[in-house]
PDB file of C-alpha atoms in Angstrom:
ATOM      1  CA  UNK Z   1      78.426 152.353 121.257  1.00 78.00           C
ATOM      2  CA  UNK Z   2      76.278 149.274 120.696  1.00 87.00           C
ATOM      3  CA  UNK Z   3      74.728 148.815 117.258  1.00 93.00           C
ATOM      4  CA  UNK Z   4      71.076 147.867 116.739  1.00 95.00           C
ATOM      5  CA  UNK Z   5      72.202 144.321 115.945  1.00 96.00           C
ATOM      6  CA  UNK Z   6      74.166 144.239 119.213  1.00 96.00           C
ATOM      7  CA  UNK Z   7      71.050 145.357 121.089  1.00 96.00           C
ATOM      8  CA  UNK Z   8      68.843 142.711 119.459  1.00 97.00           C
ATOM      9  CA  UNK Z   9      71.350 140.006 120.427  1.00 96.00           C
ATOM     10  CA  UNK Z  10      71.696 141.444 123.912  1.00 96.00           C
ATOM     11  CA  UNK Z  11      67.946 141.258 124.524  1.00 97.00           C
ATOM     12  CA  UNK Z  12      68.056 137.611 123.476  1.00 97.00           C
ATOM     13  CA  UNK Z  13      70.835 136.849 125.958  1.00 97.00           C
ATOM     14  CA  UNK Z  14      69.493 138.884 128.876  1.00 97.00           C
ATOM     15  CA  UNK Z  15      65.786 138.108 128.569  1.00 97.00           C
ATOM     16  CA  UNK Z  16      65.634 134.745 126.785  1.00 97.00           C
ATOM     17  CA  UNK Z  17      68.900 132.878 127.491  1.00 97.00           C
ATOM     18  CA  UNK Z  18      69.795 133.861 131.073  1.00 97.00           C
ATOM     19  CA  UNK Z  19      66.272 133.110 132.413  1.00 97.00           C
ATOM     20  CA  UNK Z  20      66.846 129.487 131.311  1.00 97.00           C
ATOM     21  CA  UNK Z  21      68.946 129.053 134.455  1.00 96.00           C
ATOM     22  CA  UNK Z  22      65.683 128.774 136.386  1.00 95.00           C
ATOM     23  CA  UNK Z  23      64.501 126.033 134.017  1.00 96.00           C
ATOM     24  CA  UNK Z  24      67.709 124.078 134.597  1.00 96.00           C
ATOM     25  CA  UNK Z  25      67.467 124.435 138.385  1.00 95.00           C
ATOM     26  CA  UNK Z  26      63.861 123.217 138.385  1.00 93.00           C
ATOM     27  CA  UNK Z  27      64.622 120.315 136.016  1.00 92.00           C
ATOM     28  CA  UNK Z  28      67.992 119.030 137.231  1.00 93.00           C
ATOM     29  CA  UNK Z  29      68.476 117.825 140.802  1.00 94.00           C
ATOM     30  CA  UNK Z  30      72.256 118.065 140.617  1.00 95.00           C
ATOM     31  CA  UNK Z  31      72.148 121.809 139.981  1.00 95.00           C
ATOM     32  CA  UNK Z  32      69.217 122.396 142.292  1.00 95.00           C
ATOM     33  CA  UNK Z  33      71.324 120.986 145.141  1.00 95.00           C
ATOM     34  CA  UNK Z  34      74.059 123.539 144.461  1.00 95.00           C
ATOM     35  CA  UNK Z  35      71.619 126.299 145.447  1.00 95.00           C
ATOM     36  CA  UNK Z  36      69.940 124.465 148.318  1.00 93.00           C
ATOM     37  CA  UNK Z  37      69.347 126.816 151.270  1.00 93.00           C
ATOM     38  CA  UNK Z  38      71.219 129.623 149.494  1.00 95.00           C
ATOM     39  CA  UNK Z  39      70.004 133.227 149.552  1.00 97.00           C
ATOM     40  CA  UNK Z  40      71.135 136.322 147.714  1.00 97.00           C
ATOM     41  CA  UNK Z  41      70.915 138.405 144.561  1.00 98.00           C
ATOM     42  CA  UNK Z  42      73.025 137.428 141.560  1.00 98.00           C
ATOM     43  CA  UNK Z  43      73.312 139.683 138.521  1.00 98.00           C
ATOM     44  CA  UNK Z  44      74.718 139.541 135.015  1.00 98.00           C
ATOM     45  CA  UNK Z  45      75.203 142.972 133.497  1.00 98.00           C
ATOM     46  CA  UNK Z  46      77.000 145.059 130.904  1.00 97.00           C
ATOM     47  CA  UNK Z  47      78.053 148.694 130.898  1.00 96.00           C
ATOM     48  CA  UNK Z  48      76.613 150.953 128.204  1.00 94.00           C
ATOM     49  CA  UNK Z  49      76.741 154.733 127.602  1.00 91.00           C
ATOM     50  CA  UNK Z  50      72.942 154.826 127.871  1.00 88.00           C
ATOM     51  CA  UNK Z  51      73.009 153.007 131.224  1.00 91.00           C
ATOM     52  CA  UNK Z  52      73.830 149.581 132.567  1.00 96.00           C
ATOM     53  CA  UNK Z  53      71.784 146.663 131.191  1.00 97.00           C
ATOM     54  CA  UNK Z  54      71.333 143.313 132.856  1.00 98.00           C
ATOM     55  CA  UNK Z  55      69.287 140.528 134.348  1.00 98.00           C
ATOM     56  CA  UNK Z  56      69.373 139.336 137.935  1.00 98.00           C
ATOM     57  CA  UNK Z  57      68.225 136.406 140.020  1.00 98.00           C
ATOM     58  CA  UNK Z  58      66.696 136.683 143.460  1.00 98.00           C
ATOM     59  CA  UNK Z  59      67.477 133.469 145.326  1.00 97.00           C
ATOM     60  CA  UNK Z  60      65.499 132.636 148.456  1.00 96.00           C
ATOM     61  CA  UNK Z  61      66.292 129.300 150.115  1.00 95.00           C
ATOM     62  CA  UNK Z  62      67.288 127.937 146.733  1.00 92.00           C
ATOM     63  CA  UNK Z  63      64.191 129.193 144.894  1.00 92.00           C
ATOM     64  CA  UNK Z  64      64.868 131.357 141.843  1.00 91.00           C
ATOM     65  CA  UNK Z  65      63.052 134.465 140.655  1.00 95.00           C
ATOM     66  CA  UNK Z  66      64.325 135.952 137.401  1.00 96.00           C
ATOM     67  CA  UNK Z  67      64.053 139.742 137.134  1.00 97.00           C
ATOM     68  CA  UNK Z  68      64.747 141.807 134.020  1.00 96.00           C
ATOM     69  CA  UNK Z  69      67.135 144.698 134.450  1.00 96.00           C
ATOM     70  CA  UNK Z  70      70.254 145.279 136.561  1.00 96.00           C
ATOM     71  CA  UNK Z  71      70.265 145.506 140.359  1.00 96.00           C
ATOM     72  CA  UNK Z  72      72.692 147.689 142.304  1.00 94.00           C
ATOM     73  CA  UNK Z  73      72.311 145.532 145.427  1.00 96.00           C
ATOM     74  CA  UNK Z  74      73.697 142.289 143.996  1.00 97.00           C
ATOM     75  CA  UNK Z  75      75.639 140.010 146.333  1.00 97.00           C
ATOM     76  CA  UNK Z  76      77.362 138.538 143.280  1.00 97.00           C
ATOM     77  CA  UNK Z  77      77.577 140.270 139.909  1.00 98.00           C
ATOM     78  CA  UNK Z  78      79.231 139.379 136.627  1.00 97.00           C
ATOM     79  CA  UNK Z  79      79.775 142.763 134.987  1.00 97.00           C
ATOM     80  CA  UNK Z  80      80.941 142.992 131.369  1.00 96.00           C
ATOM     81  CA  UNK Z  81      82.670 146.087 130.023  1.00 96.00           C
ATOM     82  CA  UNK Z  82      80.210 146.447 127.139  1.00 96.00           C
ATOM     83  CA  UNK Z  83      77.108 144.960 125.568  1.00 96.00           C
ATOM     84  CA  UNK Z  84      79.231 143.462 122.798  1.00 95.00           C
ATOM     85  CA  UNK Z  85      81.535 141.804 125.347  1.00 95.00           C
ATOM     86  CA  UNK Z  86      78.535 140.183 127.031  1.00 95.00           C
ATOM     87  CA  UNK Z  87      77.108 139.063 123.687  1.00 94.00           C
ATOM     88  CA  UNK Z  88      80.398 137.592 122.489  1.00 93.00           C
ATOM     89  CA  UNK Z  89      80.978 135.761 125.775  1.00 92.00           C
ATOM     90  CA  UNK Z  90      77.583 134.032 125.828  1.00 92.00           C
ATOM     91  CA  UNK Z  91      77.752 133.307 122.099  1.00 91.00           C
ATOM     92  CA  UNK Z  92      81.031 131.474 122.733  1.00 86.00           C
ATOM     93  CA  UNK Z  93      82.993 133.924 120.575  1.00 88.00           C
ATOM     94  CA  UNK Z  94      85.107 135.356 123.401  1.00 87.00           C
ATOM     95  CA  UNK Z  95      86.760 134.103 126.577  1.00 85.00           C
ATOM     96  CA  UNK Z  96      87.104 137.624 127.963  1.00 87.00           C
ATOM     97  CA  UNK Z  97      85.863 137.220 131.527  1.00 88.00           C
ATOM     98  CA  UNK Z  98      83.604 139.780 133.197  1.00 94.00           C
ATOM     99  CA  UNK Z  99      84.519 141.696 136.322  1.00 95.00           C
ATOM    100  CA  UNK Z 100      83.347 139.628 139.288  1.00 96.00           C
ATOM    101  CA  UNK Z 101      81.842 141.526 142.191  1.00 96.00           C
ATOM    102  CA  UNK Z 102      81.201 139.720 145.451  1.00 95.00           C
ATOM    103  CA  UNK Z 103      83.702 136.963 144.783  1.00 92.00           C
ATOM    104  CA  UNK Z 104      83.904 136.371 148.562  1.00 94.00           C
ATOM    105  CA  UNK Z 105      80.381 134.873 148.401  1.00 96.00           C
ATOM    106  CA  UNK Z 106      82.166 131.737 147.241  1.00 95.00           C
ATOM    107  CA  UNK Z 107      79.280 129.273 147.484  1.00 95.00           C
ATOM    108  CA  UNK Z 108      76.866 131.501 145.568  1.00 96.00           C
ATOM    109  CA  UNK Z 109      79.476 132.418 142.967  1.00 96.00           C
ATOM    110  CA  UNK Z 110      80.619 128.858 142.251  1.00 96.00           C
ATOM    111  CA  UNK Z 111      77.030 127.583 142.039  1.00 96.00           C
ATOM    112  CA  UNK Z 112      76.148 130.365 139.591  1.00 95.00           C
ATOM    113  CA  UNK Z 113      79.192 129.817 137.402  1.00 94.00           C
ATOM    114  CA  UNK Z 114      78.547 126.090 137.407  1.00 95.00           C
ATOM    115  CA  UNK Z 115      74.955 126.365 136.173  1.00 95.00           C
ATOM    116  CA  UNK Z 116      75.856 129.037 133.593  1.00 94.00           C
ATOM    117  CA  UNK Z 117      78.583 126.781 132.188  1.00 93.00           C
ATOM    118  CA  UNK Z 118      76.182 123.836 132.065  1.00 94.00           C
ATOM    119  CA  UNK Z 119      73.590 125.952 130.271  1.00 94.00           C
ATOM    120  CA  UNK Z 120      76.194 127.053 127.723  1.00 92.00           C
ATOM    121  CA  UNK Z 121      77.190 123.426 127.185  1.00 92.00           C
ATOM    122  CA  UNK Z 122      73.593 122.338 126.552  1.00 93.00           C
ATOM    123  CA  UNK Z 123      72.866 125.177 124.141  1.00 93.00           C
ATOM    124  CA  UNK Z 124      76.041 124.554 122.152  1.00 90.00           C
ATOM    125  CA  UNK Z 125      75.696 120.808 121.535  1.00 92.00           C
ATOM    126  CA  UNK Z 126      75.806 119.745 117.907  1.00 93.00           C
ATOM    127  CA  UNK Z 127      74.731 116.135 118.462  1.00 95.00           C
ATOM    128  CA  UNK Z 128      72.000 114.752 120.751  1.00 95.00           C
ATOM    129  CA  UNK Z 129      73.379 113.502 124.089  1.00 95.00           C
ATOM    130  CA  UNK Z 130      72.937 109.895 125.177  1.00 95.00           C
ATOM    131  CA  UNK Z 131      71.043 110.735 128.357  1.00 95.00           C
ATOM    132  CA  UNK Z 132      67.260 110.925 127.814  1.00 96.00           C
ATOM    133  CA  UNK Z 133      66.705 113.448 130.611  1.00 95.00           C
ATOM    134  CA  UNK Z 134      69.321 115.717 129.081  1.00 96.00           C
ATOM    135  CA  UNK Z 135      67.686 115.378 125.667  1.00 97.00           C
ATOM    136  CA  UNK Z 136      64.378 116.504 127.135  1.00 97.00           C
ATOM    137  CA  UNK Z 137      66.016 119.398 128.928  1.00 97.00           C
ATOM    138  CA  UNK Z 138      67.726 120.662 125.760  1.00 97.00           C
ATOM    139  CA  UNK Z 139      64.420 120.609 123.873  1.00 98.00           C
ATOM    140  CA  UNK Z 140      62.708 122.405 126.750  1.00 97.00           C
ATOM    141  CA  UNK Z 141      65.428 125.058 126.779  1.00 97.00           C
ATOM    142  CA  UNK Z 142      65.294 125.560 123.025  1.00 97.00           C
ATOM    143  CA  UNK Z 143      61.494 125.816 122.883  1.00 98.00           C
ATOM    144  CA  UNK Z 144      61.572 128.437 125.633  1.00 97.00           C
ATOM    145  CA  UNK Z 145      64.466 130.289 124.006  1.00 97.00           C
ATOM    146  CA  UNK Z 146      62.695 130.427 120.653  1.00 97.00           C
ATOM    147  CA  UNK Z 147      59.321 131.607 121.936  1.00 98.00           C
ATOM    148  CA  UNK Z 148      60.832 134.176 124.299  1.00 98.00           C
ATOM    149  CA  UNK Z 149      63.465 135.231 121.778  1.00 98.00           C
ATOM    150  CA  UNK Z 150      60.904 136.003 119.072  1.00 98.00           C
ATOM    151  CA  UNK Z 151      58.856 138.001 121.579  1.00 98.00           C
ATOM    152  CA  UNK Z 152      61.934 139.927 122.725  1.00 97.00           C
ATOM    153  CA  UNK Z 153      62.842 140.842 119.150  1.00 97.00           C
ATOM    154  CA  UNK Z 154      59.343 142.221 118.724  1.00 98.00           C
ATOM    155  CA  UNK Z 155      59.528 144.215 121.968  1.00 97.00           C
ATOM    156  CA  UNK Z 156      62.938 145.585 120.955  1.00 96.00           C
ATOM    157  CA  UNK Z 157      61.615 146.755 117.604  1.00 97.00           C
ATOM    158  CA  UNK Z 158      63.212 144.336 115.170  1.00 97.00           C
ATOM    159  CA  UNK Z 159      61.645 145.486 111.863  1.00 97.00           C
ATOM    160  CA  UNK Z 160      60.775 142.074 110.420  1.00 96.00           C
ATOM    161  CA  UNK Z 161      59.380 140.555 113.607  1.00 97.00           C
ATOM    162  CA  UNK Z 162      57.567 143.736 114.639  1.00 97.00           C
ATOM    163  CA  UNK Z 163      55.911 144.020 111.225  1.00 95.00           C
ATOM    164  CA  UNK Z 164      54.712 140.408 111.490  1.00 95.00           C
ATOM    165  CA  UNK Z 165      53.310 140.886 114.986  1.00 96.00           C
ATOM    166  CA  UNK Z 166      51.745 144.292 114.254  1.00 96.00           C
ATOM    167  CA  UNK Z 167      49.575 143.013 111.399  1.00 93.00           C
ATOM    168  CA  UNK Z 168      48.589 139.790 113.162  1.00 94.00           C
ATOM    169  CA  UNK Z 169      45.215 139.118 114.779  1.00 95.00           C
ATOM    170  CA  UNK Z 170      45.154 137.267 118.117  1.00 96.00           C
ATOM    171  CA  UNK Z 171      47.089 134.051 117.433  1.00 96.00           C
ATOM    172  CA  UNK Z 172      48.980 131.392 119.358  1.00 97.00           C
ATOM    173  CA  UNK Z 173      52.068 129.724 117.887  1.00 97.00           C
ATOM    174  CA  UNK Z 174      53.249 126.660 119.808  1.00 98.00           C
ATOM    175  CA  UNK Z 175      56.100 124.146 119.975  1.00 98.00           C
ATOM    176  CA  UNK Z 176      55.368 120.634 121.291  1.00 98.00           C
ATOM    177  CA  UNK Z 177      56.630 117.070 121.490  1.00 98.00           C
ATOM    178  CA  UNK Z 178      53.926 114.403 121.369  1.00 98.00           C
ATOM    179  CA  UNK Z 179      53.347 112.878 124.798  1.00 97.00           C
ATOM    180  CA  UNK Z 180      55.609 115.361 126.627  1.00 98.00           C
ATOM    181  CA  UNK Z 181      53.543 118.468 127.431  1.00 97.00           C
ATOM    182  CA  UNK Z 182      56.113 119.585 130.019  1.00 97.00           C
ATOM    183  CA  UNK Z 183      58.507 120.509 127.193  1.00 98.00           C
ATOM    184  CA  UNK Z 184      56.049 122.838 125.443  1.00 98.00           C
ATOM    185  CA  UNK Z 185      56.269 126.582 124.893  1.00 98.00           C
ATOM    186  CA  UNK Z 186      54.201 129.102 122.974  1.00 98.00           C
ATOM    187  CA  UNK Z 187      54.000 132.725 121.910  1.00 98.00           C
ATOM    188  CA  UNK Z 188      50.839 134.802 121.696  1.00 97.00           C
ATOM    189  CA  UNK Z 189      50.825 137.698 119.251  1.00 97.00           C
ATOM    190  CA  UNK Z 190      48.222 140.352 118.534  1.00 95.00           C
ATOM    191  CA  UNK Z 191      48.316 143.815 116.969  1.00 94.00           C
ATOM    192  CA  UNK Z 192      51.898 144.606 117.889  1.00 95.00           C
ATOM    193  CA  UNK Z 193      51.965 142.864 121.257  1.00 97.00           C
ATOM    194  CA  UNK Z 194      53.616 139.543 122.047  1.00 98.00           C
ATOM    195  CA  UNK Z 195      53.943 137.310 125.075  1.00 97.00           C
ATOM    196  CA  UNK Z 196      55.879 134.076 125.418  1.00 98.00           C
ATOM    197  CA  UNK Z 197      55.193 131.366 127.981  1.00 97.00           C
ATOM    198  CA  UNK Z 198      56.322 127.881 128.936  1.00 95.00           C
ATOM    199  CA  UNK Z 199      53.913 124.954 128.933  1.00 96.00           C
ATOM    200  CA  UNK Z 200      50.857 124.238 126.829  1.00 96.00           C
ATOM    201  CA  UNK Z 201      48.288 126.828 125.851  1.00 95.00           C
ATOM    202  CA  UNK Z 202      45.020 125.236 127.024  1.00 91.00           C
ATOM    203  CA  UNK Z 203      42.367 127.932 126.592  1.00 91.00           C
ATOM    204  CA  UNK Z 204      41.901 127.016 122.928  1.00 92.00           C
ATOM    205  CA  UNK Z 205      43.653 125.194 120.126  1.00 94.00           C
ATOM    206  CA  UNK Z 206      46.743 127.138 119.002  1.00 96.00           C
ATOM    207  CA  UNK Z 207      46.522 128.812 115.604  1.00 96.00           C
ATOM    208  CA  UNK Z 208      49.705 126.984 114.591  1.00 97.00           C
ATOM    209  CA  UNK Z 209      51.684 124.221 116.298  1.00 97.00           C
ATOM    210  CA  UNK Z 210      55.080 122.847 115.369  1.00 97.00           C
ATOM    211  CA  UNK Z 211      54.749 119.342 116.811  1.00 97.00           C
ATOM    212  CA  UNK Z 212      57.503 116.719 116.860  1.00 98.00           C
ATOM    213  CA  UNK Z 213      56.774 113.009 117.182  1.00 98.00           C
ATOM    214  CA  UNK Z 214      59.553 112.485 119.751  1.00 98.00           C
ATOM    215  CA  UNK Z 215      62.429 114.254 121.482  1.00 98.00           C
ATOM    216  CA  UNK Z 216      65.019 112.916 119.019  1.00 97.00           C
ATOM    217  CA  UNK Z 217      63.047 114.341 116.107  1.00 97.00           C
ATOM    218  CA  UNK Z 218      62.848 117.708 117.857  1.00 98.00           C
ATOM    219  CA  UNK Z 219      66.609 117.698 118.396  1.00 97.00           C
ATOM    220  CA  UNK Z 220      67.154 116.753 114.758  1.00 96.00           C
ATOM    221  CA  UNK Z 221      65.468 119.966 113.656  1.00 95.00           C
ATOM    222  CA  UNK Z 222      66.633 122.217 116.506  1.00 95.00           C
ATOM    223  CA  UNK Z 223      70.287 121.239 116.094  1.00 94.00           C
ATOM    224  CA  UNK Z 224      70.137 121.515 112.302  1.00 92.00           C
ATOM    225  CA  UNK Z 225      70.806 117.815 111.767  1.00 94.00           C
ATOM    226  CA  UNK Z 226      67.571 117.046 109.887  1.00 93.00           C
ATOM    227  CA  UNK Z 227      66.205 118.886 106.890  1.00 89.00           C
ATOM    228  CA  UNK Z 228      62.909 120.473 107.941  1.00 87.00           C
ATOM    229  CA  UNK Z 229      61.121 119.596 104.695  1.00 88.00           C
ATOM    230  CA  UNK Z 230      62.233 115.970 104.888  1.00 93.00           C
ATOM    231  CA  UNK Z 231      61.253 115.838 108.562  1.00 93.00           C
ATOM    232  CA  UNK Z 232      57.785 117.051 107.576  1.00 92.00           C
ATOM    233  CA  UNK Z 233      57.462 114.457 104.800  1.00 94.00           C
ATOM    234  CA  UNK Z 234      58.442 111.625 107.169  1.00 95.00           C
ATOM    235  CA  UNK Z 235      56.148 113.096 109.876  1.00 95.00           C
ATOM    236  CA  UNK Z 236      58.923 113.542 112.381  1.00 97.00           C
ATOM    237  CA  UNK Z 237      57.645 117.118 112.337  1.00 96.00           C
ATOM    238  CA  UNK Z 238      53.928 117.772 112.035  1.00 96.00           C
ATOM    239  CA  UNK Z 239      52.738 121.244 111.084  1.00 95.00           C
ATOM    240  CA  UNK Z 240      49.338 121.739 112.676  1.00 96.00           C
ATOM    241  CA  UNK Z 241      48.201 124.714 110.620  1.00 92.00           C
ATOM    242  CA  UNK Z 242      48.821 126.236 107.195  1.00 87.00           C
ATOM    243  CA  UNK Z 243      52.306 125.376 105.828  1.00 84.00           C
ATOM    244  CA  UNK Z 244      53.070 129.018 105.014  1.00 87.00           C
ATOM    245  CA  UNK Z 245      52.895 129.852 108.718  1.00 90.00           C
ATOM    246  CA  UNK Z 246      55.359 127.048 109.427  1.00 87.00           C
ATOM    247  CA  UNK Z 247      57.806 128.604 106.974  1.00 88.00           C
ATOM    248  CA  UNK Z 248      57.270 132.014 108.574  1.00 90.00           C
ATOM    249  CA  UNK Z 249      57.794 130.690 112.087  1.00 93.00           C
ATOM    250  CA  UNK Z 250      60.859 128.771 110.935  1.00 91.00           C
ATOM    251  CA  UNK Z 251      62.333 132.006 109.577  1.00 94.00           C
ATOM    252  CA  UNK Z 252      62.054 133.725 112.966  1.00 96.00           C
ATOM    253  CA  UNK Z 253      63.397 130.659 114.749  1.00 95.00           C
ATOM    254  CA  UNK Z 254      66.521 130.884 112.600  1.00 94.00           C
ATOM    255  CA  UNK Z 255      66.729 134.606 113.325  1.00 96.00           C
ATOM    256  CA  UNK Z 256      66.744 134.004 117.091  1.00 97.00           C
ATOM    257  CA  UNK Z 257      69.307 131.243 116.629  1.00 93.00           C
ATOM    258  CA  UNK Z 258      71.582 133.517 114.620  1.00 94.00           C
ATOM    259  CA  UNK Z 259      71.606 136.137 117.380  1.00 94.00           C
ATOM    260  CA  UNK Z 260      72.114 133.530 120.114  1.00 92.00           C
ATOM    261  CA  UNK Z 261      75.078 132.023 118.249  1.00 87.00           C
ATOM    262  CA  UNK Z 262      76.554 135.359 117.232  1.00 77.00           C
ATOM    263  CA  UNK Z 263      76.363 134.528 113.541  1.00 70.00           C
TER     264      UNK Z 263
END
């Protein structure tokens, strides 16, 4: 039986990490080509006494739609024996492979495994890569993971995050890199409800923005290389809003990271 901590981590993986595949496909031509003209339904799931959990992709001529929940009509499915097995695998703590259904759809299966492995590689780097496009992509993935991950913890009933969201008026918290709006993400919270989105929030100025002066500075903080206080002093990181909200947001960023890394 999965524990509450297992369930929190599982929501992060299913609804915040696995959807990043679409971001990679839309940002990287090499991986987009692997799915060119392909069609089918690909699922990642785990068995649970309360019912199967999962996320699936609907692929139409190479275009991805990410759908929450399992699908019993998958052409290819990676099915784990338990929620914990799925969590440990994507956190890099286990090499226990899932049961593969539809292995005879070789092209779809190999393309899926390839992009999942690339995603895992990007999210597990400890030093910034040399390639500038890859640097941007990692920041984009992390910003999306953090905004969506915090929202998912709220929706799943994590006590600390839910308490924060429940007592909050309508506010936007954003992550940005100066001069690169395409990397941005944000989360909107209000009276117990939360919604994460990619891109800039343009209807009004966000209540709080964590803005980095460049991609390298963002990676310094996201990968834990730079001290956040020192980064703020040197203006690699600019807190646009009250500092106490930066500390609060930073706390929930670390919480999402701990679940995603299985720590």
